[in-house]
């Protein structure tokens, strides 16, 4: 960076163009608060990056309020329940009946496309391929960021800084080490995920718990399935042939009946199951959102929904500050978001232990898992409590 970079000022600088960063920018724009979004990757990369696609109803409402739910409402698949299979038996948990709200399947990459499209249409400032972002200062009255935009070295002075750039981004590292405190752990298995040109076995999600390991059937459209297999954490992504993957999925999802629809596998991904929580999600004028603040295993599909909740909360706090000059909502961001993060972690931990066979697991541990599944099937009270957590109503 040269001695005299071009100087810019903005109220809010947002690092990261994932759902949290893009939604925050959109909500701030609706409040008349100017922001700039800096993204390390290319636009093509972030729009094709396949992630979670299971949306809580509050998340759907957030996108509607932001005016970016036109495609979601047309193409999102409403799920009023899901199916759990174990020991050759199956039962359905009816979310809409138990809680009053459904879930919606709509790919994260589609959400990102919608938010980027809205940002560009409104001529909001967003930059892709910014690989040299450096947070030079996080002060009590503002922060300073340096980077290169369109080949020009720039120094951005902002009143607030939103770190939405993930676990390995520059934002989390900008909090002084003596102020950071975190918890992290990993699970002894992974998910092999495939995207396939094949209709789903069922119009709703199927979670299959077997002695061979877990399997999940999801979908992206009536003709495209998203499926996952529990595998060892270090399994090479191309170890299994397509035929072996379909065979194992059929064994776990149908008991080997051959009823699972098959087709061309167009994409593979290996997803590690890990968890992380930052106890300090704000420092002076810097706020962490989404994966920069917390990571959950995908078992309960909470990551995207928690990131959206972070964006809504911070947008509300910033709007309150700029309208009234009061920091009470901003100062409460950490405690509120952290409480929700731990609730999301707790349910994700419960789902992970409920669904997966751990290496070296004892017969007694397997019997306890079966007892928990049996309780969900037999007790409407247990089923309702589970459903409230699954759809996000129990997360404060």
Tab-separated table of C-alpha atoms in Angstrom:
chain	number	residue	atom	x	y	z
A	1	UNK	CA	0.000	0.000	0.000
A	2	UNK	CA	1.554	3.374	-1.039
A	3	UNK	CA	2.065	6.224	1.407
A	4	UNK	CA	-0.872	8.219	0.011
A	5	UNK	CA	-3.752	5.951	-1.008
A	6	UNK	CA	-7.036	7.410	-2.158
A	7	UNK	CA	-9.137	8.213	0.911
A	8	UNK	CA	-12.788	7.233	1.177
A	9	UNK	CA	-15.371	7.581	3.943
A	10	UNK	CA	-18.491	5.496	4.526
A	11	UNK	CA	-20.766	4.852	7.458
A	12	UNK	CA	-20.475	1.051	7.369
A	13	UNK	CA	-17.831	-1.112	5.724
A	14	UNK	CA	-18.937	-4.723	5.234
A	15	UNK	CA	-16.274	-7.365	4.627
A	16	UNK	CA	-17.711	-10.441	2.948
A	17	UNK	CA	-20.496	-10.921	0.381
A	18	UNK	CA	-22.173	-13.995	1.803
A	19	UNK	CA	-25.794	-13.957	2.988
A	20	UNK	CA	-24.983	-12.087	6.223
A	21	UNK	CA	-22.993	-9.307	4.572
A	22	UNK	CA	-25.317	-8.875	1.609
A	23	UNK	CA	-28.481	-8.901	3.715
A	24	UNK	CA	-26.966	-6.408	6.143
A	25	UNK	CA	-26.122	-4.089	3.238
A	26	UNK	CA	-29.669	-4.397	1.918
A	27	UNK	CA	-31.288	-3.684	5.283
A	28	UNK	CA	-29.021	-0.685	5.868
A	29	UNK	CA	-29.865	0.634	2.417
A	30	UNK	CA	-33.551	0.464	3.310
A	31	UNK	CA	-32.755	2.590	6.381
A	32	UNK	CA	-30.811	5.134	4.330
A	33	UNK	CA	-27.443	4.075	5.762
A	34	UNK	CA	-24.612	4.007	3.212
A	35	UNK	CA	-22.276	1.011	3.121
A	36	UNK	CA	-19.620	-0.607	0.968
A	37	UNK	CA	-19.263	-4.380	0.535
A	38	UNK	CA	-15.804	-5.903	-0.035
A	39	UNK	CA	-15.592	-9.532	-1.175
A	40	UNK	CA	-12.383	-11.518	-1.624
A	41	UNK	CA	-13.802	-13.949	-4.183
A	42	UNK	CA	-15.216	-13.282	-7.647
A	43	UNK	CA	-18.913	-12.736	-8.216
A	44	UNK	CA	-19.059	-15.989	-10.193
A	45	UNK	CA	-17.537	-17.911	-7.280
A	46	UNK	CA	-19.914	-16.647	-4.592
A	47	UNK	CA	-22.960	-17.126	-6.816
A	48	UNK	CA	-22.040	-20.767	-7.481
A	49	UNK	CA	-20.866	-21.656	-3.963
A	50	UNK	CA	-23.309	-24.364	-2.860
A	51	UNK	CA	-24.186	-24.271	0.814
A	52	UNK	CA	-27.246	-24.839	2.970
A	53	UNK	CA	-30.698	-24.469	1.514
A	54	UNK	CA	-33.099	-25.082	4.409
A	55	UNK	CA	-34.692	-21.819	5.551
A	56	UNK	CA	-36.553	-21.144	8.757
A	57	UNK	CA	-39.753	-19.156	8.332
A	58	UNK	CA	-38.230	-16.127	10.083
A	59	UNK	CA	-35.437	-16.212	7.494
A	60	UNK	CA	-37.962	-16.238	4.660
A	61	UNK	CA	-39.737	-13.285	6.272
A	62	UNK	CA	-36.430	-11.428	6.541
A	63	UNK	CA	-35.828	-11.748	2.791
A	64	UNK	CA	-39.392	-10.669	2.084
A	65	UNK	CA	-38.986	-7.595	4.275
A	66	UNK	CA	-35.764	-6.827	2.411
A	67	UNK	CA	-37.632	-6.976	-0.918
A	68	UNK	CA	-35.499	-9.818	-2.319
A	69	UNK	CA	-37.878	-12.789	-2.069
A	70	UNK	CA	-39.465	-12.677	-5.541
A	71	UNK	CA	-37.654	-15.777	-6.825
A	72	UNK	CA	-37.722	-17.431	-3.413
A	73	UNK	CA	-41.519	-17.201	-3.324
A	74	UNK	CA	-41.751	-18.631	-6.856
A	75	UNK	CA	-39.213	-21.436	-6.577
A	76	UNK	CA	-38.813	-22.142	-2.866
A	77	UNK	CA	-40.245	-25.497	-1.830
A	78	UNK	CA	-42.384	-25.282	1.307
A	79	UNK	CA	-41.933	-28.232	3.669
A	80	UNK	CA	-44.600	-28.834	6.273
A	81	UNK	CA	-42.652	-31.712	7.813
A	82	UNK	CA	-39.822	-34.197	7.503
A	83	UNK	CA	-39.393	-37.946	7.780
A	84	UNK	CA	-37.146	-39.816	10.197
A	85	UNK	CA	-36.214	-43.411	9.377
A	86	UNK	CA	-34.558	-45.900	11.708
A	87	UNK	CA	-34.595	-49.652	12.302
A	88	UNK	CA	-36.625	-50.155	9.147
A	89	UNK	CA	-39.416	-47.909	10.419
A	90	UNK	CA	-40.366	-44.379	9.418
A	91	UNK	CA	-42.356	-41.576	11.000
A	92	UNK	CA	-43.152	-38.013	10.031
A	93	UNK	CA	-42.704	-34.878	12.116
A	94	UNK	CA	-45.338	-32.393	10.926
A	95	UNK	CA	-43.771	-28.966	11.589
A	96	UNK	CA	-46.743	-26.901	10.444
A	97	UNK	CA	-49.144	-28.835	12.636
A	98	UNK	CA	-46.836	-28.850	15.653
A	99	UNK	CA	-45.576	-25.253	15.472
A	100	UNK	CA	-47.720	-23.317	13.014
A	101	UNK	CA	-44.840	-22.620	10.618
A	102	UNK	CA	-43.123	-24.639	7.853
A	103	UNK	CA	-39.579	-24.691	6.489
A	104	UNK	CA	-38.579	-23.707	2.938
A	105	UNK	CA	-35.932	-25.281	0.701
A	106	UNK	CA	-34.121	-22.672	-1.436
A	107	UNK	CA	-30.397	-22.875	-2.177
A	108	UNK	CA	-28.028	-20.434	-0.498
A	109	UNK	CA	-26.386	-19.665	-3.825
A	110	UNK	CA	-29.780	-18.518	-5.104
A	111	UNK	CA	-30.170	-16.232	-2.104
A	112	UNK	CA	-26.752	-14.746	-2.850
A	113	UNK	CA	-27.743	-14.162	-6.489
A	114	UNK	CA	-30.929	-12.404	-5.383
A	115	UNK	CA	-29.102	-10.155	-2.934
A	116	UNK	CA	-26.308	-9.289	-5.377
A	117	UNK	CA	-28.874	-8.512	-8.066
A	118	UNK	CA	-30.734	-6.182	-5.715
A	119	UNK	CA	-27.491	-4.493	-4.662
A	120	UNK	CA	-26.452	-3.820	-8.247
A	121	UNK	CA	-29.928	-2.718	-9.280
A	122	UNK	CA	-29.987	-0.084	-6.538
A	123	UNK	CA	-26.420	0.939	-7.468
A	124	UNK	CA	-25.155	0.042	-4.018
A	125	UNK	CA	-21.397	-0.230	-3.796
A	126	UNK	CA	-20.008	-3.769	-3.946
A	127	UNK	CA	-16.549	-4.946	-5.015
A	128	UNK	CA	-15.471	-8.495	-5.875
A	129	UNK	CA	-11.950	-9.907	-6.094
A	130	UNK	CA	-10.636	-7.670	-3.307
A	131	UNK	CA	-7.871	-9.953	-2.072
A	132	UNK	CA	-5.819	-7.509	-0.014
A	133	UNK	CA	-8.259	-6.187	2.604
A	134	UNK	CA	-6.382	-5.086	5.701
A	135	UNK	CA	-7.991	-3.764	8.873
A	136	UNK	CA	-5.520	-1.153	10.042
A	137	UNK	CA	-7.412	0.227	13.015
A	138	UNK	CA	-10.475	-0.586	15.096
A	139	UNK	CA	-11.220	2.454	17.217
A	140	UNK	CA	-13.995	3.505	19.548
A	141	UNK	CA	-15.169	6.133	17.061
A	142	UNK	CA	-14.487	4.358	13.802
A	143	UNK	CA	-12.281	1.917	11.908
A	144	UNK	CA	-9.779	2.085	9.074
A	145	UNK	CA	-9.518	-0.408	6.204
A	146	UNK	CA	-7.010	-0.513	3.359
A	147	UNK	CA	-7.419	-2.405	0.089
A	148	UNK	CA	-7.159	-2.126	-3.671
A	149	UNK	CA	-10.285	-1.324	-5.654
A	150	UNK	CA	-10.165	-1.475	-9.455
A	151	UNK	CA	-6.389	-1.261	-9.327
A	152	UNK	CA	-6.382	1.824	-7.097
A	153	UNK	CA	-5.055	1.669	-3.501
A	154	UNK	CA	-7.793	2.914	-1.196
A	155	UNK	CA	-8.038	3.767	2.486
A	156	UNK	CA	-11.608	3.499	3.782
A	157	UNK	CA	-12.568	5.319	6.939
A	158	UNK	CA	-15.812	3.910	8.343
A	159	UNK	CA	-17.892	4.525	11.426
A	160	UNK	CA	-18.678	0.818	11.825
A	161	UNK	CA	-17.126	-2.357	10.481
A	162	UNK	CA	-19.103	-5.579	9.889
A	163	UNK	CA	-17.006	-8.747	9.657
A	164	UNK	CA	-18.933	-11.217	7.492
A	165	UNK	CA	-15.903	-12.935	5.955
A	166	UNK	CA	-15.989	-16.305	7.668
A	167	UNK	CA	-13.816	-18.166	10.127
A	168	UNK	CA	-10.550	-17.561	8.248
A	169	UNK	CA	-11.230	-13.956	7.269
A	170	UNK	CA	-9.419	-10.839	8.398
A	171	UNK	CA	-12.244	-9.564	10.612
A	172	UNK	CA	-12.063	-12.156	13.382
A	173	UNK	CA	-8.280	-11.793	13.505
A	174	UNK	CA	-8.613	-7.995	13.944
A	175	UNK	CA	-9.866	-8.456	17.504
A	176	UNK	CA	-6.793	-8.393	19.785
A	177	UNK	CA	-5.739	-11.861	20.944
A	178	UNK	CA	-6.137	-10.918	24.595
A	179	UNK	CA	-9.758	-9.971	23.893
A	180	UNK	CA	-10.605	-13.182	22.001
A	181	UNK	CA	-12.073	-16.257	23.608
A	182	UNK	CA	-13.450	-19.118	21.575
A	183	UNK	CA	-14.654	-22.707	21.759
A	184	UNK	CA	-14.226	-25.204	18.949
A	185	UNK	CA	-14.550	-28.916	18.412
A	186	UNK	CA	-14.822	-31.381	15.534
A	187	UNK	CA	-16.826	-34.555	15.012
A	188	UNK	CA	-15.211	-37.867	13.965
A	189	UNK	CA	-17.103	-38.104	10.661
A	190	UNK	CA	-17.959	-36.062	7.583
A	191	UNK	CA	-20.702	-35.797	4.958
A	192	UNK	CA	-20.172	-36.768	1.340
A	193	UNK	CA	-22.677	-34.612	-0.475
A	194	UNK	CA	-23.798	-35.079	-4.065
A	195	UNK	CA	-25.988	-33.045	-6.379
A	196	UNK	CA	-27.768	-35.256	-8.880
A	197	UNK	CA	-30.112	-34.935	-11.825
A	198	UNK	CA	-32.658	-37.231	-10.223
A	199	UNK	CA	-36.080	-36.645	-8.662
A	200	UNK	CA	-36.159	-36.910	-4.867
A	201	UNK	CA	-37.414	-40.083	-3.241
A	202	UNK	CA	-39.860	-37.985	-1.212
A	203	UNK	CA	-41.160	-34.405	-1.538
A	204	UNK	CA	-39.918	-33.783	2.027
A	205	UNK	CA	-36.537	-34.282	3.669
A	206	UNK	CA	-35.653	-37.791	4.829
A	207	UNK	CA	-33.204	-38.285	7.701
A	208	UNK	CA	-32.114	-41.937	7.828
A	209	UNK	CA	-30.373	-43.315	10.928
A	210	UNK	CA	-28.780	-46.721	10.304
A	211	UNK	CA	-26.020	-48.892	11.720
A	212	UNK	CA	-24.150	-48.254	8.459
A	213	UNK	CA	-24.215	-44.497	9.151
A	214	UNK	CA	-26.444	-41.523	8.471
A	215	UNK	CA	-27.972	-40.482	5.130
A	216	UNK	CA	-30.013	-37.438	4.146
A	217	UNK	CA	-32.248	-36.885	1.165
A	218	UNK	CA	-32.923	-33.271	0.266
A	219	UNK	CA	-33.650	-31.526	-3.004
A	220	UNK	CA	-33.079	-28.363	-5.009
A	221	UNK	CA	-36.018	-28.798	-7.398
A	222	UNK	CA	-38.532	-31.495	-8.345
A	223	UNK	CA	-35.887	-32.896	-10.711
A	224	UNK	CA	-32.664	-32.274	-8.773
A	225	UNK	CA	-31.747	-34.069	-5.544
A	226	UNK	CA	-29.214	-33.167	-2.887
A	227	UNK	CA	-28.077	-36.227	-0.916
A	228	UNK	CA	-25.556	-36.834	1.853
A	229	UNK	CA	-23.761	-39.867	3.259
A	230	UNK	CA	-21.938	-40.080	6.571
A	231	UNK	CA	-18.329	-41.040	5.774
A	232	UNK	CA	-14.963	-41.062	7.613
A	233	UNK	CA	-13.608	-37.509	8.026
A	234	UNK	CA	-10.563	-38.003	5.798
A	235	UNK	CA	-12.178	-40.066	3.047
A	236	UNK	CA	-10.963	-38.930	-0.408
A	237	UNK	CA	-13.828	-37.266	-2.233
A	238	UNK	CA	-13.508	-39.527	-5.282
A	239	UNK	CA	-12.878	-42.779	-3.402
A	240	UNK	CA	-16.368	-44.094	-4.194
A	241	UNK	CA	-17.662	-44.470	-7.728
A	242	UNK	CA	-21.054	-42.997	-8.623
A	243	UNK	CA	-22.497	-46.518	-8.593
A	244	UNK	CA	-21.113	-47.169	-5.097
A	245	UNK	CA	-22.585	-43.890	-3.836
A	246	UNK	CA	-26.040	-44.714	-5.206
A	247	UNK	CA	-25.848	-48.234	-3.787
A	248	UNK	CA	-24.943	-46.967	-0.309
A	249	UNK	CA	-27.597	-44.249	-0.408
A	250	UNK	CA	-30.214	-46.828	-1.364
A	251	UNK	CA	-29.131	-49.127	1.474
A	252	UNK	CA	-29.424	-46.368	4.064
A	253	UNK	CA	-32.507	-44.587	2.754
A	254	UNK	CA	-34.666	-47.518	1.572
A	255	UNK	CA	-33.067	-50.570	3.166
A	256	UNK	CA	-31.688	-51.696	-0.195
A	257	UNK	CA	-35.031	-51.967	-1.991
A	258	UNK	CA	-33.744	-50.234	-5.131
A	259	UNK	CA	-36.531	-47.627	-4.922
A	260	UNK	CA	-34.195	-44.628	-4.659
A	261	UNK	CA	-34.314	-42.673	-7.953
A	262	UNK	CA	-30.860	-42.342	-9.513
A	263	UNK	CA	-29.330	-40.098	-12.147
A	264	UNK	CA	-26.208	-38.234	-13.160
A	265	UNK	CA	-24.146	-36.905	-10.270
A	266	UNK	CA	-23.097	-33.392	-11.243
A	267	UNK	CA	-21.248	-32.323	-8.118
A	268	UNK	CA	-19.521	-33.773	-5.064
A	269	UNK	CA	-18.469	-32.078	-1.851
A	270	UNK	CA	-16.957	-33.337	1.398
A	271	UNK	CA	-18.347	-31.460	4.399
A	272	UNK	CA	-16.488	-31.667	7.695
A	273	UNK	CA	-18.642	-31.500	10.807
A	274	UNK	CA	-17.228	-28.962	13.225
A	275	UNK	CA	-18.358	-26.267	15.611
A	276	UNK	CA	-16.960	-22.911	16.707
A	277	UNK	CA	-18.218	-20.068	18.887
A	278	UNK	CA	-16.522	-16.723	19.440
A	279	UNK	CA	-17.390	-15.389	22.889
A	280	UNK	CA	-16.489	-11.846	21.761
A	281	UNK	CA	-18.561	-10.957	18.709
A	282	UNK	CA	-17.965	-7.233	18.956
A	283	UNK	CA	-14.956	-5.073	19.692
A	284	UNK	CA	-15.262	-1.285	19.687
A	285	UNK	CA	-16.767	-0.508	16.241
A	286	UNK	CA	-16.205	-4.008	14.796
A	287	UNK	CA	-19.004	-6.598	14.789
A	288	UNK	CA	-18.705	-10.252	13.735
A	289	UNK	CA	-21.568	-11.967	11.910
A	290	UNK	CA	-22.264	-15.448	10.585
A	291	UNK	CA	-19.359	-17.874	10.222
A	292	UNK	CA	-16.933	-15.241	11.481
A	293	UNK	CA	-18.666	-15.555	14.852
A	294	UNK	CA	-20.030	-19.088	14.966
A	295	UNK	CA	-19.981	-22.320	12.956
A	296	UNK	CA	-22.414	-25.185	13.498
A	297	UNK	CA	-22.382	-28.696	12.038
A	298	UNK	CA	-24.886	-28.987	9.156
A	299	UNK	CA	-27.036	-31.597	10.920
A	300	UNK	CA	-29.752	-29.091	11.867
A	301	UNK	CA	-29.155	-26.587	9.014
A	302	UNK	CA	-28.778	-23.629	11.395
A	303	UNK	CA	-25.725	-21.840	9.955
A	304	UNK	CA	-27.437	-19.717	7.295
A	305	UNK	CA	-30.420	-18.976	9.518
A	306	UNK	CA	-28.195	-17.809	12.379
A	307	UNK	CA	-26.231	-15.577	9.979
A	308	UNK	CA	-29.457	-13.957	8.792
A	309	UNK	CA	-30.504	-13.366	12.401
A	310	UNK	CA	-27.158	-11.650	13.059
A	311	UNK	CA	-27.642	-9.342	10.083
A	312	UNK	CA	-31.150	-8.382	11.168
A	313	UNK	CA	-30.023	-7.665	14.720
A	314	UNK	CA	-27.053	-5.522	13.701
A	315	UNK	CA	-29.093	-3.617	11.121
A	316	UNK	CA	-31.668	-2.823	13.806
A	317	UNK	CA	-28.933	-1.619	16.157
A	318	UNK	CA	-27.281	0.590	13.550
A	319	UNK	CA	-30.615	2.056	12.465
A	320	UNK	CA	-31.415	2.818	16.109
A	321	UNK	CA	-28.024	4.507	16.535
A	322	UNK	CA	-28.308	6.703	13.449
A	323	UNK	CA	-31.884	7.708	14.245
A	324	UNK	CA	-31.531	8.336	17.993
A	325	UNK	CA	-27.820	8.487	18.813
A	326	UNK	CA	-28.329	5.702	21.389
A	327	UNK	CA	-26.026	2.676	21.521
A	328	UNK	CA	-28.119	0.393	23.722
A	329	UNK	CA	-29.112	-1.962	20.891
A	330	UNK	CA	-25.571	-1.991	19.472
A	331	UNK	CA	-24.094	-2.658	22.889
A	332	UNK	CA	-26.505	-5.553	23.306
A	333	UNK	CA	-25.570	-7.169	20.000
A	334	UNK	CA	-22.999	-9.536	21.485
A	335	UNK	CA	-25.080	-10.835	24.364
A	336	UNK	CA	-28.143	-11.377	22.183
A	337	UNK	CA	-26.289	-13.023	19.284
A	338	UNK	CA	-24.158	-15.151	21.585
A	339	UNK	CA	-27.215	-16.470	23.412
A	340	UNK	CA	-28.766	-17.464	20.091
A	341	UNK	CA	-25.485	-18.986	18.914
A	342	UNK	CA	-25.333	-21.321	21.899
A	343	UNK	CA	-28.960	-22.333	21.465
A	344	UNK	CA	-28.190	-23.137	17.840
A	345	UNK	CA	-25.101	-25.088	18.875
A	346	UNK	CA	-26.998	-27.068	21.484
A	347	UNK	CA	-29.683	-28.208	19.042
A	348	UNK	CA	-27.093	-28.914	16.335
A	349	UNK	CA	-25.176	-31.052	18.847
A	350	UNK	CA	-28.376	-32.912	19.734
A	351	UNK	CA	-29.197	-33.547	16.068
A	352	UNK	CA	-25.641	-34.665	15.318
A	353	UNK	CA	-25.593	-37.194	18.150
A	354	UNK	CA	-29.111	-38.364	17.259
A	355	UNK	CA	-28.334	-39.043	13.616
A	356	UNK	CA	-24.773	-40.372	13.463
A	357	UNK	CA	-22.906	-43.521	14.384
A	358	UNK	CA	-19.612	-42.569	16.048
A	359	UNK	CA	-16.464	-44.696	15.672
A	360	UNK	CA	-16.186	-47.132	18.550
A	361	UNK	CA	-19.750	-46.522	19.637
A	362	UNK	CA	-21.054	-49.072	22.132
A	363	UNK	CA	-24.235	-51.097	21.833
A	364	UNK	CA	-25.633	-49.194	24.811
A	365	UNK	CA	-25.063	-45.854	23.059
A	366	UNK	CA	-26.898	-47.108	19.989
A	367	UNK	CA	-29.803	-48.293	22.100
A	368	UNK	CA	-30.038	-44.861	23.746
A	369	UNK	CA	-30.187	-43.214	20.318
A	370	UNK	CA	-33.010	-45.534	19.354
A	371	UNK	CA	-34.812	-44.647	22.584
A	372	UNK	CA	-34.573	-40.931	21.743
A	373	UNK	CA	-35.955	-41.558	18.259
A	374	UNK	CA	-38.716	-43.704	19.699
A	375	UNK	CA	-39.634	-40.907	22.118
A	376	UNK	CA	-40.009	-38.479	19.214
A	377	UNK	CA	-42.308	-40.945	17.490
A	378	UNK	CA	-44.484	-41.721	20.526
A	379	UNK	CA	-44.637	-38.412	22.425
A	380	UNK	CA	-46.397	-35.381	20.963
A	381	UNK	CA	-44.755	-33.240	23.659
A	382	UNK	CA	-41.264	-34.390	22.674
A	383	UNK	CA	-42.103	-33.998	18.976
A	384	UNK	CA	-43.389	-30.443	19.517
A	385	UNK	CA	-40.295	-29.394	21.487
A	386	UNK	CA	-38.072	-30.842	18.751
A	387	UNK	CA	-40.076	-29.162	15.984
A	388	UNK	CA	-39.940	-25.765	17.710
A	389	UNK	CA	-36.168	-25.991	17.809
A	390	UNK	CA	-35.928	-27.261	14.238
A	391	UNK	CA	-37.999	-24.403	12.780
A	392	UNK	CA	-36.199	-21.846	14.976
A	393	UNK	CA	-39.035	-20.796	17.291
A	394	UNK	CA	-37.156	-21.826	20.434
A	395	UNK	CA	-34.027	-19.820	19.611
A	396	UNK	CA	-34.324	-16.507	21.478
